[in-house]
Short mmCIF file of C-alpha atoms in Angstrom, two decimals:
data_model
loop_
_atom_site.label_atom_id
_atom_site.label_comp_id
_atom_site.label_asym_id
_atom_site.label_seq_id
_atom_site.Cartn_x
_atom_site.Cartn_y
_atom_site.Cartn_z
CA MET A 1453 70.49 201.46 53.03
CA THR A 1454 70.54 204.17 50.43
CA SER A 1455 69.43 204.66 46.88
CA LEU A 1456 72.28 204.21 44.45
CA SER A 1457 73.20 207.53 42.90
CA GLY A 1458 74.36 207.81 39.34
CA THR A 1459 77.96 207.93 40.53
CA ALA A 1460 77.48 204.93 42.79
CA ARG A 1461 75.92 202.95 39.96
CA ARG A 1462 78.96 203.56 37.81
CA THR A 1463 81.29 202.28 40.51
CA VAL A 1464 79.32 199.14 41.30
CA GLY A 1465 80.96 196.12 39.70
CA GLY A 1466 79.39 193.38 37.60
CA PRO A 1467 78.56 192.94 33.94
CA ALA A 1468 77.90 195.93 31.72
CA ARG A 1469 74.26 196.91 31.30
CA GLY A 1470 72.28 198.76 28.70
CA PRO A 1471 71.45 202.48 28.80
CA GLY A 1472 69.17 203.37 31.70
CA GLU A 1473 69.48 199.94 33.32
CA ARG A 1474 70.39 200.14 36.98
CA GLN A 1475 72.82 198.05 38.98
CA GLY A 1476 71.57 197.33 42.46
CA LEU A 1477 69.50 194.72 44.22
CA ARG A 1478 68.30 192.14 41.71
CA LEU A 1479 65.44 190.25 43.31
CA SER A 1480 63.67 187.36 41.58
CA PRO A 1481 60.47 185.45 42.37
CA LEU A 1482 60.72 181.86 43.59
CA ARG A 1483 58.45 178.92 44.21
CA GLY A 1484 58.55 179.06 47.97
CA LEU A 1485 58.73 175.80 49.88
CA ARG A 1486 56.19 175.89 52.72
CA TYR A 1487 54.64 173.64 55.32
CA VAL A 1488 51.30 172.19 54.29
CA PRO A 1489 48.85 173.30 57.03
CA ASP A 1490 46.77 170.10 56.87
CA ALA A 1491 49.92 168.04 57.41
CA VAL A 1492 51.32 169.89 60.42
CA GLY A 1493 48.37 171.56 62.12
CA ASP A 1494 49.88 174.33 64.22
CA LEU A 1495 52.30 176.37 62.09
CA ALA A 1496 53.80 178.01 65.18
CA ALA A 1497 54.89 174.60 66.47
CA VAL A 1498 57.09 173.98 63.42
CA THR A 1499 58.86 177.35 63.47
CA SER A 1500 62.11 178.26 65.19
CA PRO A 1501 64.35 181.27 65.75
CA PRO A 1502 67.32 181.42 63.33
CA TYR A 1503 69.85 178.64 63.88
CA ASP A 1504 72.37 180.86 65.70
CA VAL A 1505 69.80 182.24 68.14
CA VAL A 1506 68.59 178.87 69.43
CA THR A 1507 69.93 178.38 72.94
CA ARG A 1508 71.39 174.93 73.18
CA PRO A 1509 70.68 172.39 74.50
CA ASP A 1510 67.48 173.43 76.30
CA GLY A 1511 66.05 175.44 73.44
CA LEU A 1512 66.90 172.74 70.93
CA ARG A 1513 65.14 170.03 72.94
CA HIS A 1514 62.13 172.29 73.45
CA LEU A 1515 61.78 172.92 69.72
CA GLU A 1516 62.29 169.26 68.81
CA SER A 1517 59.55 168.24 71.24
CA ALA A 1518 57.16 170.97 70.04
CA ASP A 1519 56.45 169.06 66.81
CA PRO A 1520 58.20 166.15 65.04
CA ASN A 1521 58.33 168.33 61.91
CA ASN A 1522 59.88 171.40 63.55
CA ILE A 1523 62.27 173.22 61.22
CA VAL A 1524 65.05 172.89 63.79
CA ARG A 1525 65.51 169.31 62.54
CA LEU A 1526 66.73 170.83 59.27
CA ILE A 1527 68.66 173.89 60.47
CA LEU A 1528 70.24 172.20 63.54
CA PRO A 1529 70.19 168.43 62.88
CA GLN A 1530 71.60 166.27 65.68
CA ALA A 1531 73.99 163.37 64.99
CA ASP A 1532 77.43 162.15 66.04
CA SER A 1533 79.46 163.82 63.28
CA PRO A 1534 79.07 166.82 60.98
CA ALA A 1535 78.72 164.59 57.92
CA GLU A 1536 75.98 162.56 59.62
CA ARG A 1537 74.17 165.74 60.71
CA HIS A 1538 74.11 167.14 57.20
CA GLU A 1539 72.98 163.86 55.63
CA LEU A 1540 70.28 163.54 58.29
CA ALA A 1541 68.96 166.97 57.39
CA ALA A 1542 68.95 166.08 53.68
CA ALA A 1543 67.13 162.81 54.37
CA THR A 1544 64.60 164.57 56.59
CA LEU A 1545 63.91 167.16 53.90
CA ARG A 1546 63.41 164.41 51.30
CA ASP A 1547 61.05 162.54 53.65
CA TRP A 1548 58.98 165.64 54.38
CA LEU A 1549 58.65 166.44 50.69
CA ALA A 1550 57.62 162.88 49.88
CA ALA A 1551 55.10 162.80 52.74
CA GLY A 1552 53.58 166.16 51.80
CA VAL A 1553 54.74 167.90 54.97
CA LEU A 1554 56.44 170.52 52.80
CA ALA A 1555 55.40 171.47 49.28
CA PRO A 1556 56.46 174.13 46.74
CA ASP A 1557 53.99 176.81 45.79
CA PRO A 1558 52.54 176.34 42.29
CA ARG A 1559 53.68 179.70 40.90
CA PRO A 1560 56.83 181.80 41.37
CA ALA A 1561 56.23 184.74 43.68
CA LEU A 1562 57.79 187.40 45.81
CA TYR A 1563 56.47 187.19 49.35
CA VAL A 1564 55.40 189.96 51.70
CA TYR A 1565 56.28 189.03 55.28
CA GLU A 1566 54.95 190.82 58.35
CA GLN A 1567 55.93 190.53 62.01
CA SER A 1568 54.08 192.41 64.73
CA SER A 1569 53.96 192.53 68.50
CA GLY A 1570 52.34 195.34 70.46
CA ASP A 1571 53.44 198.61 68.88
CA SER A 1572 56.13 196.89 66.80
CA LEU A 1573 55.33 196.30 63.12
CA GLN A 1574 57.78 195.19 60.47
CA ARG A 1575 57.05 194.38 56.84
CA GLY A 1576 59.39 193.34 54.08
CA VAL A 1577 59.66 191.33 50.90
CA ILE A 1578 61.21 187.86 50.53
CA GLY A 1579 62.73 186.67 47.27
CA ALA A 1580 65.78 185.13 45.62
CA LEU A 1581 68.49 187.80 45.48
CA ALA A 1582 71.28 187.75 42.90
CA LEU A 1583 74.59 187.28 44.73
CA SER A 1584 77.33 189.89 44.65
CA GLY A 1585 80.65 190.32 46.40
CA PRO A 1586 81.50 193.19 48.78
CA ALA A 1587 83.53 194.97 46.08
CA GLU A 1588 80.39 195.45 44.00
CA GLY A 1589 78.85 197.64 46.70
CA VAL A 1590 75.34 196.19 46.38
CA VAL A 1591 75.09 194.02 49.51
CA LEU A 1592 77.28 195.35 52.30
CA PRO A 1593 78.47 193.13 55.14
CA HIS A 1594 79.52 194.78 58.39
CA GLU A 1595 80.89 191.89 60.47
CA GLU A 1596 83.67 189.37 60.12
CA VAL A 1597 82.70 185.69 59.95
CA MET A 1598 84.03 182.52 61.55
CA PRO A 1599 85.37 180.08 58.92
CA HIS A 1600 84.22 176.96 60.77
CA VAL A 1601 80.63 178.24 60.86
CA VAL A 1602 80.68 179.04 57.12
CA GLU A 1603 82.05 175.58 56.43
CA ASP A 1604 79.29 173.95 58.48
CA ARG A 1605 76.52 176.00 56.85
CA ALA A 1606 77.98 175.31 53.40
CA ALA A 1607 78.04 171.56 54.02
CA LEU A 1608 74.43 171.67 55.24
CA MET A 1609 73.27 173.75 52.25
CA ARG A 1610 75.22 171.52 49.88
CA ALA A 1611 73.58 168.37 51.29
CA THR A 1612 70.03 169.73 51.34
CA ALA A 1613 70.28 171.82 48.14
CA ALA A 1614 68.10 174.35 49.90
CA ASN A 1615 68.14 177.78 51.51
CA LEU A 1616 66.52 176.85 54.81
CA GLU A 1617 66.24 180.35 56.32
CA PRO A 1618 66.04 183.85 54.81
CA LEU A 1619 68.77 186.35 55.63
CA LEU A 1620 67.68 189.73 56.97
CA LEU A 1621 68.83 192.65 54.79
CA THR A 1622 67.93 196.31 55.23
CA TYR A 1623 67.70 199.11 52.69
CA ARG A 1624 66.50 202.70 52.71
CA GLY A 1625 63.51 203.09 50.40
CA THR A 1626 62.38 206.25 48.70
CA THR A 1627 59.07 208.02 49.24
CA GLY A 1628 56.54 208.09 46.46
CA PRO A 1629 53.22 206.71 45.28
CA ALA A 1630 54.75 203.67 43.56
CA GLY A 1631 57.47 201.12 44.14
CA ALA A 1632 58.13 198.25 46.52
CA ALA A 1633 56.68 199.98 49.58
CA ASP A 1634 53.39 200.69 47.84
CA VAL A 1635 53.05 197.10 46.61
CA ILE A 1636 53.87 195.76 50.08
CA GLU A 1637 51.23 197.94 51.74
CA ARG A 1638 48.58 197.05 49.16
CA THR A 1639 49.34 193.36 49.52
CA ALA A 1640 49.18 193.51 53.32
CA ALA A 1641 45.57 194.73 53.04
CA THR A 1642 44.54 191.42 51.43
CA ARG A 1643 44.01 187.96 52.88
CA PRO A 1644 47.35 186.29 53.77
CA LEU A 1645 48.58 182.86 52.74
CA LEU A 1646 49.27 182.08 56.36
CA ALA A 1647 49.03 183.66 59.80
CA THR A 1648 50.38 182.35 63.07
CA THR A 1649 51.56 183.53 66.48
CA THR A 1650 54.80 182.15 67.89
CA GLU A 1651 55.45 181.60 71.58
CA ASP A 1652 57.42 184.84 71.85
CA GLY A 1653 54.18 186.72 71.19
CA PHE A 1654 55.00 187.81 67.64
CA HIS A 1655 52.28 187.57 65.02
CA HIS A 1656 53.46 186.45 61.58
CA ARG A 1657 51.66 186.82 58.24
CA LEU A 1658 52.77 185.92 54.71
CA TRP A 1659 51.40 186.90 51.29
CA ALA A 1660 52.42 185.96 47.73
CA ILE A 1661 52.86 188.56 44.98
CA THR A 1662 52.28 186.89 41.61
CA ASP A 1663 50.80 189.68 39.47
CA PRO A 1664 53.36 190.49 36.72
CA GLY A 1665 52.83 194.24 37.03
CA GLU A 1666 53.32 194.25 40.80
CA LEU A 1667 56.36 191.99 40.53
CA ALA A 1668 57.91 194.36 37.99
CA GLU A 1669 57.14 197.34 40.25
CA VAL A 1670 58.98 195.78 43.21
CA ILE A 1671 61.91 194.47 41.16
CA ASP A 1672 62.45 197.76 39.33
CA ASP A 1673 62.33 199.79 42.53
CA LEU A 1674 64.84 197.59 44.37
CA ALA A 1675 67.22 197.72 41.40
CA GLY A 1676 68.13 201.27 42.48
CA HIS A 1677 69.15 200.37 46.03
CA GLN A 1678 71.92 198.74 48.01
CA ALA A 1679 71.43 196.77 51.23
CA LEU A 1680 73.14 196.17 54.55
CA ILE A 1681 73.33 192.64 55.96
CA ALA A 1682 71.49 192.97 59.26
CA ASP A 1683 71.46 189.28 60.18
CA GLY A 1684 73.01 186.36 58.33
CA HIS A 1685 76.65 187.17 57.56
CA HIS A 1686 77.66 183.51 57.75
CA ARG A 1687 74.83 182.41 55.48
CA TRP A 1688 75.68 185.15 52.96
CA ALA A 1689 79.31 184.01 52.99
CA THR A 1690 77.98 180.48 52.48
CA TYR A 1691 75.94 181.60 49.47
CA LEU A 1692 79.06 183.14 47.92
CA ARG A 1693 81.19 180.06 48.58
CA LEU A 1694 78.65 177.71 47.00
CA GLN A 1695 78.21 180.04 44.05
CA GLN A 1696 81.93 179.69 43.36
CA GLU A 1697 81.61 175.90 43.53
CA HIS A 1698 78.84 176.01 40.90
CA ALA A 1699 80.45 178.59 38.62
CA ALA A 1700 80.07 176.55 35.41
CA GLY A 1701 77.06 178.62 34.34
CA PRO A 1702 74.04 180.58 35.52
CA GLY A 1703 71.80 178.65 37.85
CA PRO A 1704 69.99 178.58 41.21
CA TRP A 1705 73.27 178.85 43.16
CA ASP A 1706 73.64 182.40 41.83
CA HIS A 1707 70.80 183.53 44.12
CA GLY A 1708 70.06 183.32 47.83
CA LEU A 1709 66.92 183.57 49.95
CA VAL A 1710 66.61 186.97 51.68
CA LEU A 1711 64.13 189.17 53.49
CA LEU A 1712 64.52 192.85 52.54
CA VAL A 1713 63.17 195.41 55.00
CA ASP A 1714 62.93 199.13 54.27
CA THR A 1715 64.21 200.64 57.53
CA ALA A 1716 63.03 204.10 56.50
CA ARG A 1717 59.53 202.73 57.13
CA HIS A 1718 60.26 199.92 59.55
CA PRO A 1719 63.34 200.65 61.71
CA LEU A 1720 65.01 197.62 63.25
CA THR A 1721 66.21 197.27 66.82
CA VAL A 1722 69.96 196.80 67.30
CA ARG A 1723 71.08 194.74 70.29
CA ALA A 1724 74.45 193.47 71.41
CA ILE A 1725 75.59 189.84 71.31
CA HIS A 1726 77.22 188.75 74.55
CA ARG A 1727 80.13 186.39 75.24
CA LEU A 1728 80.24 183.33 77.48
CA LEU A 1729 83.79 182.40 78.50
CA HIS A 1730 83.48 178.68 79.20
CA ARG A 1731 86.74 178.06 81.00
CA MET A 1732 87.29 181.26 82.95
CA PRO A 1733 85.66 181.87 86.36
CA VAL A 1734 84.68 185.44 87.17
CA SER A 1735 87.27 185.68 89.94
CA VAL A 1736 90.09 185.00 87.49
CA ALA A 1737 88.70 187.42 84.92
CA LEU A 1738 88.49 190.20 87.53
CA THR A 1739 91.98 189.55 88.88
CA LYS A 1740 93.52 189.79 85.43
CA ALA A 1741 91.50 192.85 84.40
CA SER A 1742 91.79 194.93 87.57
CA PRO A 1743 95.27 196.37 86.80
CA PHE A 1744 93.96 197.86 83.55
CA PHE A 1745 90.27 198.67 84.16
CA ARG A 1746 88.27 200.24 86.94
CA VAL A 1747 86.27 197.37 88.49
CA ARG A 1748 83.11 197.90 90.55
CA ARG A 1749 80.99 195.17 92.14
CA LEU A 1750 77.24 195.76 91.70
CA ARG A 1751 75.12 193.81 94.17
CA THR A 1752 71.90 194.56 92.35
CA SER A 1753 69.41 193.22 89.84
CA LEU A 1754 70.23 192.56 86.21
CA ALA A 1755 68.03 195.47 85.15
CA ASP A 1756 69.88 197.90 87.42
CA ALA A 1757 73.25 196.50 86.35
CA LEU A 1758 72.32 197.01 82.69
CA GLN A 1759 71.32 200.58 83.48
CA ALA A 1760 74.71 201.16 85.11
CA LEU A 1761 76.39 199.73 82.01
CA GLY A 1762 74.44 202.08 79.77
CA GLU A 1763 75.32 205.08 81.93
CA ALA A 1764 79.05 204.24 81.68
CA LYS A 1765 79.26 205.74 78.16
CA THR A 1766 81.12 208.79 79.45
CA ALA A 1767 83.88 206.49 80.71
CA GLY A 1768 84.69 205.15 77.26
CA ASN A 1769 84.60 201.38 76.89
CA ALA A 1770 82.60 199.45 79.45
CA PHE A 1771 81.64 195.82 80.05
CA LEU A 1772 79.47 193.97 82.55
CA LEU A 1773 80.77 190.66 83.93
CA ALA A 1774 78.55 188.06 85.62
CA GLY A 1775 78.69 184.46 86.77
CA ASP A 1776 79.31 184.52 90.54
CA GLY A 1777 75.93 185.86 91.67
CA ASP A 1778 76.90 189.52 91.40
CA PHE A 1779 77.59 191.90 88.53
CA HIS A 1780 80.92 193.62 87.94
CA LEU A 1781 81.29 196.79 85.87
CA LEU A 1782 84.58 197.20 84.01
CA ASP A 1783 85.23 200.66 82.59
CA ARG A 1784 87.92 203.36 82.22
CA PRO A 1785 90.49 201.15 80.45
CA ASP A 1786 94.17 202.09 80.59
CA PRO A 1787 94.81 204.28 77.50
CA ALA A 1788 98.36 202.96 77.16
CA LEU A 1789 97.05 199.39 77.04
CA LEU A 1790 94.54 200.28 74.35
CA SER A 1791 97.19 202.09 72.34
CA ARG A 1792 99.46 199.06 72.15
CA THR A 1793 96.81 196.33 71.78
CA VAL A 1794 94.07 197.67 69.48
CA ARG A 1795 95.11 197.47 65.84
CA ARG A 1796 95.96 200.78 64.20
CA ASP A 1797 94.91 199.95 60.62
CA ARG A 1798 91.29 200.80 61.38
CA PRO A 1799 89.43 204.13 61.72
CA GLU A 1800 88.99 205.62 65.17
CA THR A 1801 85.29 204.73 65.17
CA TRP A 1802 86.30 201.07 64.91
CA ARG A 1803 89.17 201.25 67.41
CA THR A 1804 86.85 202.61 70.11
CA LEU A 1805 84.13 199.96 69.68
CA ASP A 1806 83.47 197.91 72.81
CA ALA A 1807 83.62 194.74 70.70
CA ALA A 1808 86.99 195.75 69.24
CA VAL A 1809 88.45 196.42 72.71
CA LEU A 1810 86.96 193.16 73.98
CA HIS A 1811 88.56 191.07 71.23
CA GLU A 1812 91.82 192.96 70.76
CA THR A 1813 92.57 193.87 74.38
CA LEU A 1814 90.64 191.79 76.91
CA LEU A 1815 90.40 188.42 75.17
CA ALA A 1816 93.71 188.44 73.32
CA HIS A 1817 96.00 190.20 75.82
CA VAL A 1818 94.49 190.50 79.29
CA TRP A 1819 92.73 187.15 79.53
CA GLY A 1820 94.62 185.20 76.84
CA ILE A 1821 91.47 183.42 75.62
CA PRO A 1822 91.36 182.00 72.08
CA ASP A 1823 88.30 182.91 70.04
CA THR A 1824 87.30 179.28 69.50
CA PRO A 1825 84.02 177.43 70.24
CA ARG A 1826 85.77 175.52 73.02
CA ASP A 1827 86.52 178.73 74.89
CA THR A 1828 83.93 181.30 73.79
CA ALA A 1829 80.21 181.14 72.99
CA TYR A 1830 78.04 183.92 71.59
CA VAL A 1831 74.68 184.40 73.31
CA HIS A 1832 72.00 186.86 72.21
CA ASP A 1833 69.84 186.88 75.33
CA THR A 1834 71.15 188.74 78.38
CA GLU A 1835 69.32 186.66 80.99
CA GLU A 1836 70.41 183.45 79.30
CA VAL A 1837 74.12 184.33 79.21
CA VAL A 1838 74.00 185.17 82.94
CA ARG A 1839 72.18 181.90 83.70
CA GLN A 1840 74.69 179.85 81.73
CA ALA A 1841 77.64 181.57 83.41
CA GLU A 1842 76.28 180.94 86.90
CA LEU A 1843 75.35 177.35 86.06
CA HIS A 1844 78.80 176.43 84.73
CA ARG A 1845 81.04 178.70 86.85
CA ALA A 1846 81.96 180.61 83.72
CA THR A 1847 82.12 184.33 82.91
CA ALA A 1848 79.44 186.24 81.03
CA VAL A 1849 80.63 189.38 79.27
CA ILE A 1850 77.67 191.67 78.56
CA LEU A 1851 78.13 194.37 75.92
CA ARG A 1852 76.28 197.55 74.98
CA PRO A 1853 74.55 197.80 71.59
CA VAL A 1854 76.11 199.70 68.70
CA ARG A 1855 74.19 202.51 66.97
CA GLU A 1856 72.76 201.48 63.60
CA GLU A 1857 74.16 204.59 61.91
CA LEU A 1858 77.68 203.65 63.01
CA VAL A 1859 77.19 200.14 61.60
CA ARG A 1860 76.07 201.63 58.30
CA THR A 1861 78.95 204.13 58.18
CA LEU A 1862 81.61 201.46 58.70
CA ALA A 1863 79.94 199.16 56.16
CA ARG A 1864 80.01 201.90 53.54
CA GLU A 1865 83.73 202.32 54.22
CA GLY A 1866 84.28 198.58 53.79
CA VAL A 1867 85.40 198.19 57.42
CA MET A 1868 84.31 194.96 59.09
CA MET A 1869 83.29 195.00 62.73
CA PRO A 1870 84.41 192.14 64.99
CA ARG A 1871 82.34 188.99 64.55
CA LYS A 1872 79.01 188.84 66.35
CA THR A 1873 78.98 192.53 67.29
CA THR A 1874 75.34 193.29 66.49
CA SER A 1875 71.97 191.58 66.61
CA PHE A 1876 69.34 193.27 64.46
CA GLY A 1877 65.72 192.40 65.00
CA PRO A 1878 63.09 191.32 64.91
CA LYS A 1879 64.51 188.40 62.96
CA PRO A 1880 62.36 186.38 60.57
CA ALA A 1881 61.00 183.16 61.99
CA SER A 1882 62.58 180.08 60.42
CA GLY A 1883 60.16 177.58 58.92
CA LEU A 1884 57.62 179.88 57.27
CA LEU A 1885 59.35 179.94 53.87
CA LEU A 1886 62.22 177.86 52.42
CA ARG A 1887 63.82 177.78 48.98
CA SER A 1888 64.65 174.52 47.23
CA LEU A 1889 67.44 174.97 44.70
CA GLU A 1890 66.18 171.86 42.88
CA VAL A 1891 62.68 173.33 42.53
CA ASP A 1892 63.57 176.98 41.97
#
């Protein structure tokens, strides 16, 4: 996000440090756990989107059938109970290690990771980041988390003793001839450890930094920065929970696998995450909302409906509903309703968020829908949420994206946005690099 100023460094928590030593991101090399190319053949066939982006069940079955060693068998194991799922993942990881499907790299390294597609190019560095709580001001979350998801991820991580996917963190680097950015660019000009193209058209390349001087250059540069969690709030919360469980002394649980991207050089795209209301038909949703919102039926394509949603900014909050073959634009909410339903202990920038109005006003008061997995699903892809709604006679609620600068501003203020408000991307592909806490 930003470089830590002298004042900010003094206010960051943690143990006291010597003169001139900076408190910020503390990144360490690791012996990355990677697929052995001769054992799996096509690297793309063993990768997956992050666990919470996989569209179930179709996407899960597709990935499982792509290759028997696909990473989805670790990040989304399938069994009758949570305990069985987690033990299955642990057993699968042990089997793959024993069979040479996965193997740790021989030397600790930081890893340069590149994703590209067309004009889009993103590079960052992967390593084991020292964990810190929100009060320390080093790694800033911006969204609330769901306890049941954290519990599930913690049980999985506990069983496998591994960080199976890197989180995506962003920071704002500084210009200059040295530092992390310079090492990343130099490294990217050399031959990569691996290169593959996934079915979404993205090209992926990975390099290892093992030179002591280059490692020190990256580590020292990042020590002056703080980061924003772009993707992976639940996994970061999981890291912190498991660190508390292993608080007897310093060890591998004090670090977590992350990808750090300098958004001054490689800006990310911010998209919205949409809602699927399993047990509410569109007709019921419209009937309940119409006394409080202006409702317009759009008999048009999804692209045109999304354009209409984007143009509704001047009307304040706006949402697009789908599921009955048409699209319905909800905007111009009743100010009196917002005044009495949206919590007042938040800044105005939070109170006017579409996601805040959706959760505080529409879901809680107008529709009376609990925010539980039985009633509400979170879907990243717009076409997919519409398809699921029409298939199951449910309601898709399509939201507009939030500006990155607003996300950053609220995070600096310590104000959490409603859960699953933003989707930063491109996200790192799962399966290219893992971290074993028993090896590291």
